[in-house]
mmCIF file of N, CA and C in Angstrom:
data_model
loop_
_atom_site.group_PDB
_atom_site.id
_atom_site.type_symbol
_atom_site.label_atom_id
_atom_site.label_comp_id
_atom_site.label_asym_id
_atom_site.label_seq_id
_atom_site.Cartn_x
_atom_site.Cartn_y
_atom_site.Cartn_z
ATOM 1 N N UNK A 1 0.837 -1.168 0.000
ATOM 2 C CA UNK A 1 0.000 0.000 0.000
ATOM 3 C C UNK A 1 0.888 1.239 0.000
ATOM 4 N N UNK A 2 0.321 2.380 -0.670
ATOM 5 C CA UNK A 2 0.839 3.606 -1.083
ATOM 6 C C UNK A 2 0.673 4.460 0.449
ATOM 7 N N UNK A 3 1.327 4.294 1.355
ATOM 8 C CA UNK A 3 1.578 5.242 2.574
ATOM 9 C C UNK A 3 1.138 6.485 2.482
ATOM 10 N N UNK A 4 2.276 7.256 1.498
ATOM 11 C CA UNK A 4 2.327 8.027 0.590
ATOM 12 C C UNK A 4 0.868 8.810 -0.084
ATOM 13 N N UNK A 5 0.311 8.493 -0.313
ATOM 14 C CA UNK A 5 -1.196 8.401 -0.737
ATOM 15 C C UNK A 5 -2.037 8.534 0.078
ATOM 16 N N UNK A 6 -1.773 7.786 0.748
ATOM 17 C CA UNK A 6 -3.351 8.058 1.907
ATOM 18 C C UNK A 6 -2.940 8.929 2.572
ATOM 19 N N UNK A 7 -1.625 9.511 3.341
ATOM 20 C CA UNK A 7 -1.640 10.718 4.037
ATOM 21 C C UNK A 7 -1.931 11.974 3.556
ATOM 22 N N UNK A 8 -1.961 11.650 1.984
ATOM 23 C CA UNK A 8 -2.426 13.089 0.906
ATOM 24 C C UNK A 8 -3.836 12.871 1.014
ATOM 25 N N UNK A 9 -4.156 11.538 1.141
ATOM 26 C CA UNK A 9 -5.873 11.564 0.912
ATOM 27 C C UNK A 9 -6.355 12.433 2.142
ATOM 28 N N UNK A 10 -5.341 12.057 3.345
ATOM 29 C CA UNK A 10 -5.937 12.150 4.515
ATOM 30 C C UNK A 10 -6.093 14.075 4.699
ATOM 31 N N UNK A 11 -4.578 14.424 4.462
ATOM 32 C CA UNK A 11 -4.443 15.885 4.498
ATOM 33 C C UNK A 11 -5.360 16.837 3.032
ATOM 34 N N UNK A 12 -5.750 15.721 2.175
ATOM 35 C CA UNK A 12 -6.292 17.127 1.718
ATOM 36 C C UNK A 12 -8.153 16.887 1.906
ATOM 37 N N UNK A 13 -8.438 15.891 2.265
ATOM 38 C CA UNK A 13 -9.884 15.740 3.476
ATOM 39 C C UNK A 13 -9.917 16.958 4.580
ATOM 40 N N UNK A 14 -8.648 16.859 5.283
ATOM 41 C CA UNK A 14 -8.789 17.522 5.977
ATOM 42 C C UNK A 14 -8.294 19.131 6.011
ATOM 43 N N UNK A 15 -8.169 19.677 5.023
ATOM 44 C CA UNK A 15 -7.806 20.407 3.883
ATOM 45 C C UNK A 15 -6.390 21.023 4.703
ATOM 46 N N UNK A 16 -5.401 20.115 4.861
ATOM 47 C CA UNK A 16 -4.291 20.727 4.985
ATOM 48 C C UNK A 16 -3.234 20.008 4.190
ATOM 49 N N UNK A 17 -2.439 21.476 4.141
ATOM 50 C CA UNK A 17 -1.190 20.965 2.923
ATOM 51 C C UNK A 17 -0.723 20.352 3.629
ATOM 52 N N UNK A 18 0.201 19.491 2.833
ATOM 53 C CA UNK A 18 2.183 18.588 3.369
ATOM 54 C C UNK A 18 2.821 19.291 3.957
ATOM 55 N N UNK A 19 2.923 20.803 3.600
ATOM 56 C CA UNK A 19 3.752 21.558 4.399
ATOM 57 C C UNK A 19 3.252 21.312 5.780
ATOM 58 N N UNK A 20 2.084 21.545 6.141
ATOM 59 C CA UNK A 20 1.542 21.530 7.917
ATOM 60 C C UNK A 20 2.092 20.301 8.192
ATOM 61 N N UNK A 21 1.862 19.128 7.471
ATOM 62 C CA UNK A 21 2.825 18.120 8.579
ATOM 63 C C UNK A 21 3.770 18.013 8.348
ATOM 64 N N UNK A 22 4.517 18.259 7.257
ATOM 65 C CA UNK A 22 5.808 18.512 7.843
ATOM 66 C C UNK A 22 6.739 19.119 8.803
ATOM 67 N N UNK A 23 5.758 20.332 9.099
ATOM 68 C CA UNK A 23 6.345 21.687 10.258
ATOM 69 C C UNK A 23 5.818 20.586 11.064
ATOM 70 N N UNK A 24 5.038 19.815 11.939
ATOM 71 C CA UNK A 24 4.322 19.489 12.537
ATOM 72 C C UNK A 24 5.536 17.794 13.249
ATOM 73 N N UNK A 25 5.796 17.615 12.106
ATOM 74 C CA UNK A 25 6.820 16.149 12.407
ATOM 75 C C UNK A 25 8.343 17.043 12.568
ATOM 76 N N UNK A 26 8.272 17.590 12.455
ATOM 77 C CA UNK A 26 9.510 18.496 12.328
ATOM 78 C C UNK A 26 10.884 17.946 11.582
ATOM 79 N N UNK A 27 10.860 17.370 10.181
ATOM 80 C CA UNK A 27 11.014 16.897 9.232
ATOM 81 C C UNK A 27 11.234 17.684 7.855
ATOM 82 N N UNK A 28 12.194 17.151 6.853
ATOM 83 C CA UNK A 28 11.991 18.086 5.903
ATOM 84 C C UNK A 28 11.515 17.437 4.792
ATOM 85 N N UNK A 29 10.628 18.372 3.636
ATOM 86 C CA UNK A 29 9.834 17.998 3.196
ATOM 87 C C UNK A 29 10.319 16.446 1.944
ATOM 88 N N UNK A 30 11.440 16.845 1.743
ATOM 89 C CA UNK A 30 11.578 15.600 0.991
ATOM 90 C C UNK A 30 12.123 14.346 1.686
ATOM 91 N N UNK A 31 12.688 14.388 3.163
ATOM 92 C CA UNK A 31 12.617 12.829 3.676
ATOM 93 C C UNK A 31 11.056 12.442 4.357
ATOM 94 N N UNK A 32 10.717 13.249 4.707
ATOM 95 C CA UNK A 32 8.888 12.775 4.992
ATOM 96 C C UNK A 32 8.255 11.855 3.874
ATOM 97 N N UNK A 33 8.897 12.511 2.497
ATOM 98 C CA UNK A 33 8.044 12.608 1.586
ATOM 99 C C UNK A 33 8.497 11.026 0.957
ATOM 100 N N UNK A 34 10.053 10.994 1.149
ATOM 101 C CA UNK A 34 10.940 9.643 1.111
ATOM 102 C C UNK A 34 10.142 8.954 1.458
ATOM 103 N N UNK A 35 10.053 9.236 2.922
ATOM 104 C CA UNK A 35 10.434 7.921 4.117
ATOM 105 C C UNK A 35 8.929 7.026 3.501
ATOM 106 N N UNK A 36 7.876 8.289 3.547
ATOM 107 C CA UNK A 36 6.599 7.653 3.116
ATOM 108 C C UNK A 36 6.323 6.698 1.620
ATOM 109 N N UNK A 37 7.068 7.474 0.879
ATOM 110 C CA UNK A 37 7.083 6.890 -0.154
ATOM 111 C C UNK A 37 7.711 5.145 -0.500
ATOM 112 N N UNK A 38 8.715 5.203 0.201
ATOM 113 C CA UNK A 38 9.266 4.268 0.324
ATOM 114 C C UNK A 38 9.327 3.369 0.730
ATOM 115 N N UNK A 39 8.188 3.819 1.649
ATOM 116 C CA UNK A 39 7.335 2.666 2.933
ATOM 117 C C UNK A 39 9.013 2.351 4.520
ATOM 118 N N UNK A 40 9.839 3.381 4.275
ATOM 119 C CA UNK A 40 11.142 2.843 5.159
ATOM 120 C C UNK A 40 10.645 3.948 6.172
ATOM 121 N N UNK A 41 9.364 4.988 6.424
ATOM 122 C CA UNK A 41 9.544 5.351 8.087
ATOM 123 C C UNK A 41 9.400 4.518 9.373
ATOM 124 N N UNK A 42 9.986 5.081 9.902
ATOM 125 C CA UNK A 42 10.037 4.529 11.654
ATOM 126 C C UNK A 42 8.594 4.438 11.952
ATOM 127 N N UNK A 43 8.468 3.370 12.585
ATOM 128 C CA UNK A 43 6.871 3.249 13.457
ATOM 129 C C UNK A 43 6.501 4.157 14.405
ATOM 130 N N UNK A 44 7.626 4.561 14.780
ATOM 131 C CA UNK A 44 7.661 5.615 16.047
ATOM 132 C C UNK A 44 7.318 7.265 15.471
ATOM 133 N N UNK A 45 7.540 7.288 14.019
ATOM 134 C CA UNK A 45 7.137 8.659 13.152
ATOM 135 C C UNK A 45 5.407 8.135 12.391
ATOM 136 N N UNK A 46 4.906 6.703 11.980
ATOM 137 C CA UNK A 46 3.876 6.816 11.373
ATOM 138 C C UNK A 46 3.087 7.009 12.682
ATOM 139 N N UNK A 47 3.340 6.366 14.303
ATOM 140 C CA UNK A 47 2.103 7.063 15.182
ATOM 141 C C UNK A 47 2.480 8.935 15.480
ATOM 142 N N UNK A 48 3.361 9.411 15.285
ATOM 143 C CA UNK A 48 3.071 10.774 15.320
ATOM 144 C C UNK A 48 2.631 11.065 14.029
ATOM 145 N N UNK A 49 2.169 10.989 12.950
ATOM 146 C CA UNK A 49 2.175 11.014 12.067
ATOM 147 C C UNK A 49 0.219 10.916 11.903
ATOM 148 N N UNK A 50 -0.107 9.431 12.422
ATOM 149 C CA UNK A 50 -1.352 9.125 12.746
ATOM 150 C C UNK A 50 -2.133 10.239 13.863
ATOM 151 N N UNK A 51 -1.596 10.970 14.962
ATOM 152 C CA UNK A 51 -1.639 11.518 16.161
ATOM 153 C C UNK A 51 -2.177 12.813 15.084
ATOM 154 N N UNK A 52 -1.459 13.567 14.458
ATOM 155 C CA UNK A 52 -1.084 14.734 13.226
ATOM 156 C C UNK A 52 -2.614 14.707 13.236
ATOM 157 N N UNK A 53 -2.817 13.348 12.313
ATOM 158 C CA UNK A 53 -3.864 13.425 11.186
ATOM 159 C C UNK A 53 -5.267 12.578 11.643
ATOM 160 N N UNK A 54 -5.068 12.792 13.033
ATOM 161 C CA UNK A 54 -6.120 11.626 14.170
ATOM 162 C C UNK A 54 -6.941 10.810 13.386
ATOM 163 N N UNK A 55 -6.008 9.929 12.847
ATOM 164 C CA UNK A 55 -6.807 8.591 12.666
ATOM 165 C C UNK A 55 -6.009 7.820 13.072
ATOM 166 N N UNK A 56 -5.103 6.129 13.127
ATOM 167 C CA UNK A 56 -5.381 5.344 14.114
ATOM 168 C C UNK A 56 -4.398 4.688 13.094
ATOM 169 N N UNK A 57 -2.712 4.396 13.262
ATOM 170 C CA UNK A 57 -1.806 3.817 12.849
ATOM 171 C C UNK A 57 -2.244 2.913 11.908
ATOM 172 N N UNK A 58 -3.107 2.210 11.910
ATOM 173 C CA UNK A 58 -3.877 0.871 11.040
ATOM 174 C C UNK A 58 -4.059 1.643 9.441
ATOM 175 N N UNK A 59 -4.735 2.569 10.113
ATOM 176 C CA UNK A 59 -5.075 3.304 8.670
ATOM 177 C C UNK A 59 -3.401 2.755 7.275
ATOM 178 N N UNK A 60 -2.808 3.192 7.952
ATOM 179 C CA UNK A 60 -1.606 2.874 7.015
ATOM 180 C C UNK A 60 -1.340 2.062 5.901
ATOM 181 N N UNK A 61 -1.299 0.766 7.283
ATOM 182 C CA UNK A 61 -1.727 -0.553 6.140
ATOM 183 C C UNK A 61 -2.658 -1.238 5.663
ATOM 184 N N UNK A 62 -2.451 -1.953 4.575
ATOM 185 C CA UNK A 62 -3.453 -2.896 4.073
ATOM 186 C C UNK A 62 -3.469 -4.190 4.707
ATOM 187 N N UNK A 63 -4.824 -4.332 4.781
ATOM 188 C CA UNK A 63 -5.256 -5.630 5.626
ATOM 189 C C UNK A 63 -6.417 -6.479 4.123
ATOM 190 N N UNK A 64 -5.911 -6.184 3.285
ATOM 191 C CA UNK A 64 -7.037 -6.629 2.237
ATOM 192 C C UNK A 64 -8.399 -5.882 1.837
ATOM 193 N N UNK A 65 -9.221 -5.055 2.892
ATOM 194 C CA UNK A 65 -9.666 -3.757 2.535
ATOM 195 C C UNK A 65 -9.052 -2.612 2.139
ATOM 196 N N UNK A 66 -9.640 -1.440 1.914
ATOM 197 C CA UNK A 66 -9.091 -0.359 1.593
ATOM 198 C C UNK A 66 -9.390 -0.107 3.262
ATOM 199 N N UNK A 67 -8.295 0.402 3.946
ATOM 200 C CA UNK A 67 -8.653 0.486 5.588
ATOM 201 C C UNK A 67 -8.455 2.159 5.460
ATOM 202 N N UNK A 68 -8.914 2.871 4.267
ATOM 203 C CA UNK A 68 -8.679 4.410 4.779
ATOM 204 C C UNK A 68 -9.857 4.889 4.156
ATOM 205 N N UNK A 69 -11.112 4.925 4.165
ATOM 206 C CA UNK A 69 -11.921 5.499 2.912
ATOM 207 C C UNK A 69 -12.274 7.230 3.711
ATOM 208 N N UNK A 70 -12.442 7.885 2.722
ATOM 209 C CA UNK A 70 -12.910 9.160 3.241
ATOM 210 C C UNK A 70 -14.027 8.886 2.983
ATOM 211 N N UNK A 71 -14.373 10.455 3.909
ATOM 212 C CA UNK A 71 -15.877 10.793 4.476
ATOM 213 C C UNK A 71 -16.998 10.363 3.761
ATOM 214 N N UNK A 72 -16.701 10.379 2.426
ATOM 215 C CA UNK A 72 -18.019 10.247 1.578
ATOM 216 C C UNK A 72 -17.988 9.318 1.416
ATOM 217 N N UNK A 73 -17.188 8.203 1.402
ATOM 218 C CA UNK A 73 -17.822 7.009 1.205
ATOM 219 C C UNK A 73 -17.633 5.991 1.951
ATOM 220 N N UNK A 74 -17.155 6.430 3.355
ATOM 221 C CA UNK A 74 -17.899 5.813 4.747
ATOM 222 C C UNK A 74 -16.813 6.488 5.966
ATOM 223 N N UNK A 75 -16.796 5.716 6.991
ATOM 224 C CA UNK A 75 -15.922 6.104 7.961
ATOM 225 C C UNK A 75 -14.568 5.434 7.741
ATOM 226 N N UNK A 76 -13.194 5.108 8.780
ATOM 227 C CA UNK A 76 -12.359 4.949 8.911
ATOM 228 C C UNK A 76 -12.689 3.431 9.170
ATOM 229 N N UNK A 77 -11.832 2.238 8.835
ATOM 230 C CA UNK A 77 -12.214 0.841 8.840
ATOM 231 C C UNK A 77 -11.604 0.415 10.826
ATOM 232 N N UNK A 78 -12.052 -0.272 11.384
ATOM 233 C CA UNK A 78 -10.932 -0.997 12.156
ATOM 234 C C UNK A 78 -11.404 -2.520 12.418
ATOM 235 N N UNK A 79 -11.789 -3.095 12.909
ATOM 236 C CA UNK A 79 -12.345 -4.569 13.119
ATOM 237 C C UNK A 79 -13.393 -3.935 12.838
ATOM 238 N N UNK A 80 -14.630 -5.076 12.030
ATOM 239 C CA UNK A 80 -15.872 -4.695 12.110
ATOM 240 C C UNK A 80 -16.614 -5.057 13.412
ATOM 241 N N UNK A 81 -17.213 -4.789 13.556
ATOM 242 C CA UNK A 81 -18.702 -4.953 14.626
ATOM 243 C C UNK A 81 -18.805 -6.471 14.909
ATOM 244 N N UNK A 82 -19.076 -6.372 13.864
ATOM 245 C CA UNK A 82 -19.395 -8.230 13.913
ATOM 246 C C UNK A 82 -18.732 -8.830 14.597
ATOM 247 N N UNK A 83 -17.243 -8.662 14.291
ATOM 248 C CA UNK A 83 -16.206 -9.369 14.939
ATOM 249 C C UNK A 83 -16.316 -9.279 15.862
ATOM 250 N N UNK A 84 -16.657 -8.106 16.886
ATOM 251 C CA UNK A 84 -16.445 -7.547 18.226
ATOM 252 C C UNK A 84 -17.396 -8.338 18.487
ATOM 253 N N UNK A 85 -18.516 -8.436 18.283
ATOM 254 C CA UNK A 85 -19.952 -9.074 18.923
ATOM 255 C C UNK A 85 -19.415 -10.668 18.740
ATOM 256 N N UNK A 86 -18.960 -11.176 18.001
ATOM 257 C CA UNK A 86 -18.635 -12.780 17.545
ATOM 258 C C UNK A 86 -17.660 -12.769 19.106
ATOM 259 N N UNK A 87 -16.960 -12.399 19.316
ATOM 260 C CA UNK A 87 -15.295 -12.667 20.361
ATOM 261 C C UNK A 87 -16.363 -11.678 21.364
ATOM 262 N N UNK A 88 -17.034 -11.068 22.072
ATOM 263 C CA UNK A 88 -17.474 -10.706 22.844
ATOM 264 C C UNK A 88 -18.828 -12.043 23.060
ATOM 265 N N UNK A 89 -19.444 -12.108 22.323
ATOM 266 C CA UNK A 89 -20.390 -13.769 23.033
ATOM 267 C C UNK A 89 -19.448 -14.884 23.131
ATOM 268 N N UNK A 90 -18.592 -15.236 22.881
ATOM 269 C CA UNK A 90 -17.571 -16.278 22.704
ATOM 270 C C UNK A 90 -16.917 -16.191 24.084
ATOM 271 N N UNK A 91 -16.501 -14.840 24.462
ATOM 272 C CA UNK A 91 -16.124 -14.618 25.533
ATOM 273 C C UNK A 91 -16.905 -14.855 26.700
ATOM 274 N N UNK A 92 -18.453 -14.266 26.683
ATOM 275 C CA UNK A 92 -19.475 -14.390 27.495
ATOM 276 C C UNK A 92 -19.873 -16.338 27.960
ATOM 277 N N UNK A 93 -19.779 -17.090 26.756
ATOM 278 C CA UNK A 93 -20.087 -18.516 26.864
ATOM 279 C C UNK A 93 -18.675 -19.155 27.517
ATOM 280 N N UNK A 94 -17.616 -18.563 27.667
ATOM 281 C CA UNK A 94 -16.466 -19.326 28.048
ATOM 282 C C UNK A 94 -16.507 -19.016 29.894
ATOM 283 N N UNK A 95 -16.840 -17.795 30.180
ATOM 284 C CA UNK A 95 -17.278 -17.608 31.520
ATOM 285 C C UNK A 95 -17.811 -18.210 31.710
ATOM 286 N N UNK A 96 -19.536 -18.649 31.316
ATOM 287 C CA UNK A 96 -20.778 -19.395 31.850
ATOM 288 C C UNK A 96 -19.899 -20.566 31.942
ATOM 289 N N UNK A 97 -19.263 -20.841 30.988
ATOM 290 C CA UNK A 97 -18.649 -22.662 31.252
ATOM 291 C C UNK A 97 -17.696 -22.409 32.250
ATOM 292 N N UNK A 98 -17.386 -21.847 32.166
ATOM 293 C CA UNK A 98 -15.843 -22.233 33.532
ATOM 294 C C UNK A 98 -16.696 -22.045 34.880
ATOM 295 N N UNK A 99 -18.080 -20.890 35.015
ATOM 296 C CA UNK A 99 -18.377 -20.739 36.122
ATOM 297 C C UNK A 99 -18.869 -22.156 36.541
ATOM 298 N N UNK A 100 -19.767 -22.736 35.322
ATOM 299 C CA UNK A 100 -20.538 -23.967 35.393
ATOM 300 C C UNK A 100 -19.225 -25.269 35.921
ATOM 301 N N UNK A 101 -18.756 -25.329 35.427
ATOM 302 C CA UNK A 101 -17.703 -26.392 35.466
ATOM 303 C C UNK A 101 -16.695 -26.260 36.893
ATOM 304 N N UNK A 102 -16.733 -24.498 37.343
ATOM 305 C CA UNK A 102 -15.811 -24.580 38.955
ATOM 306 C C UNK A 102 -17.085 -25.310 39.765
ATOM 307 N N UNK A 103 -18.405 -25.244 39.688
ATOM 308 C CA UNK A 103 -19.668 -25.263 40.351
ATOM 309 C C UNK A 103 -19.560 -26.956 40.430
ATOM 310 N N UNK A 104 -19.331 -27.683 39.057
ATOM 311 C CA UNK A 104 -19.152 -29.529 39.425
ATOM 312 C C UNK A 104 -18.441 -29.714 40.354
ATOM 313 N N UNK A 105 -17.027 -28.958 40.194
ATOM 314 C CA UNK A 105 -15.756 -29.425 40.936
ATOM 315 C C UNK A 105 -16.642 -29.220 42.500
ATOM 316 N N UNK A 106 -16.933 -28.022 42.758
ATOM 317 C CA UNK A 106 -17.535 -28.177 44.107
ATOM 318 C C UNK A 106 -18.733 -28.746 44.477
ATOM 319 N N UNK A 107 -19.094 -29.589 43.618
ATOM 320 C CA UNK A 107 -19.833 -30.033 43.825
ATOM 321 C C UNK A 107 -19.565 -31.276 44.064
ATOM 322 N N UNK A 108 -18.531 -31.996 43.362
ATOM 323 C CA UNK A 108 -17.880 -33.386 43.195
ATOM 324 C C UNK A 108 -17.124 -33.485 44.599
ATOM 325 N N UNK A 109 -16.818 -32.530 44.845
ATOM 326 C CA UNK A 109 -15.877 -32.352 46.178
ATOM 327 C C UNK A 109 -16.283 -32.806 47.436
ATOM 328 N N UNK A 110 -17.905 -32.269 47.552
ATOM 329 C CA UNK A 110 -18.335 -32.223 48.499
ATOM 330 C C UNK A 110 -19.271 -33.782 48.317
ATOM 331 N N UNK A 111 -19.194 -34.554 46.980
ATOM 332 C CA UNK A 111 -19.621 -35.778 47.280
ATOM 333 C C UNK A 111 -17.824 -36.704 47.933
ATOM 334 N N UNK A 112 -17.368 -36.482 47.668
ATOM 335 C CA UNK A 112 -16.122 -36.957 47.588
ATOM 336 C C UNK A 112 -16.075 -37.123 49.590
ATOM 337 N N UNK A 113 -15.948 -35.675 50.171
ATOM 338 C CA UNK A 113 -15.825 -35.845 51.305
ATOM 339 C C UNK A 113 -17.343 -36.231 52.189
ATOM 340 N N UNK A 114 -18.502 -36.649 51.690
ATOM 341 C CA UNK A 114 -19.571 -37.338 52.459
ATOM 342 C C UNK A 114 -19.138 -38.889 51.702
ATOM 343 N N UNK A 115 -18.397 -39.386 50.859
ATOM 344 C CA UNK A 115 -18.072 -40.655 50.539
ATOM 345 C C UNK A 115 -17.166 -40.991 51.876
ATOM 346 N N UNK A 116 -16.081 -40.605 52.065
ATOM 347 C CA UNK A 116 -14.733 -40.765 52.641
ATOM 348 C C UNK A 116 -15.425 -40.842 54.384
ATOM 349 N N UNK A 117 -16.524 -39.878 55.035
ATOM 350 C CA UNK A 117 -16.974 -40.314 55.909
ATOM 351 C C UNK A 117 -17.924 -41.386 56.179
ATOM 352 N N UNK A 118 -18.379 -41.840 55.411
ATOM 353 C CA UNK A 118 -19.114 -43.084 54.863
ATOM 354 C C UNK A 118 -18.642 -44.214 55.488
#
């Protein structure tokens, strides 16, 4: 993915030139312009970079969507919903079982010690 590209998509959405982040990374305009291009900046410059242009390091790369769309033709991508709701009930049923399953053990326990006085 074109780095490079989406921070232009991003800055001229948000109608600011290259120059503002460049003053802003405190950088000059043609290694910014490198580093991006080239895909060789520091991780530690694309989250100030992300911070700049408040959207969310991910934006960057490709995950097989387009993970940057502007305003008009939707919001910013990150996990969908779905996912969250899929691994949030998944999560919810793994509690009920472990609560269910500590509940045998004490339950087995307490046949265990009315056996042994037996």
């Amino acid at each position: 993915m074109d780095i490079y590209a989406v921070v232009k998509a991003i800055l001229k959405e948000k109608k600011r030139p290259f120059t503002w982040l460049v003053r802003q990374m405190d950088m000059t305009s043609d290694g910014l312009k490198l580093a991006l291009k080239n895909e060789s900046i520091k991780y530690r410059d694309i989250n100030r970079v992300a911070g700049f242009l408040e959207v969310s390091p991910y934006t960057f790369f490709d995950a097989g969507d387009k993970p940057y769309k502007t305003e008009e033709s939707s919001n910013l991508t990150a996990e969908s919903k779905n996912e969250y709701s899929s691994l949030k009930n998944s999560l919810k049923n793994c509690k009920e079982m472990s609560a269910a399953l500590k509940e045998q053990i004490k339950d087995k326990e307490v046949i265990i010690a009315l056996l042994k006085k037996g």
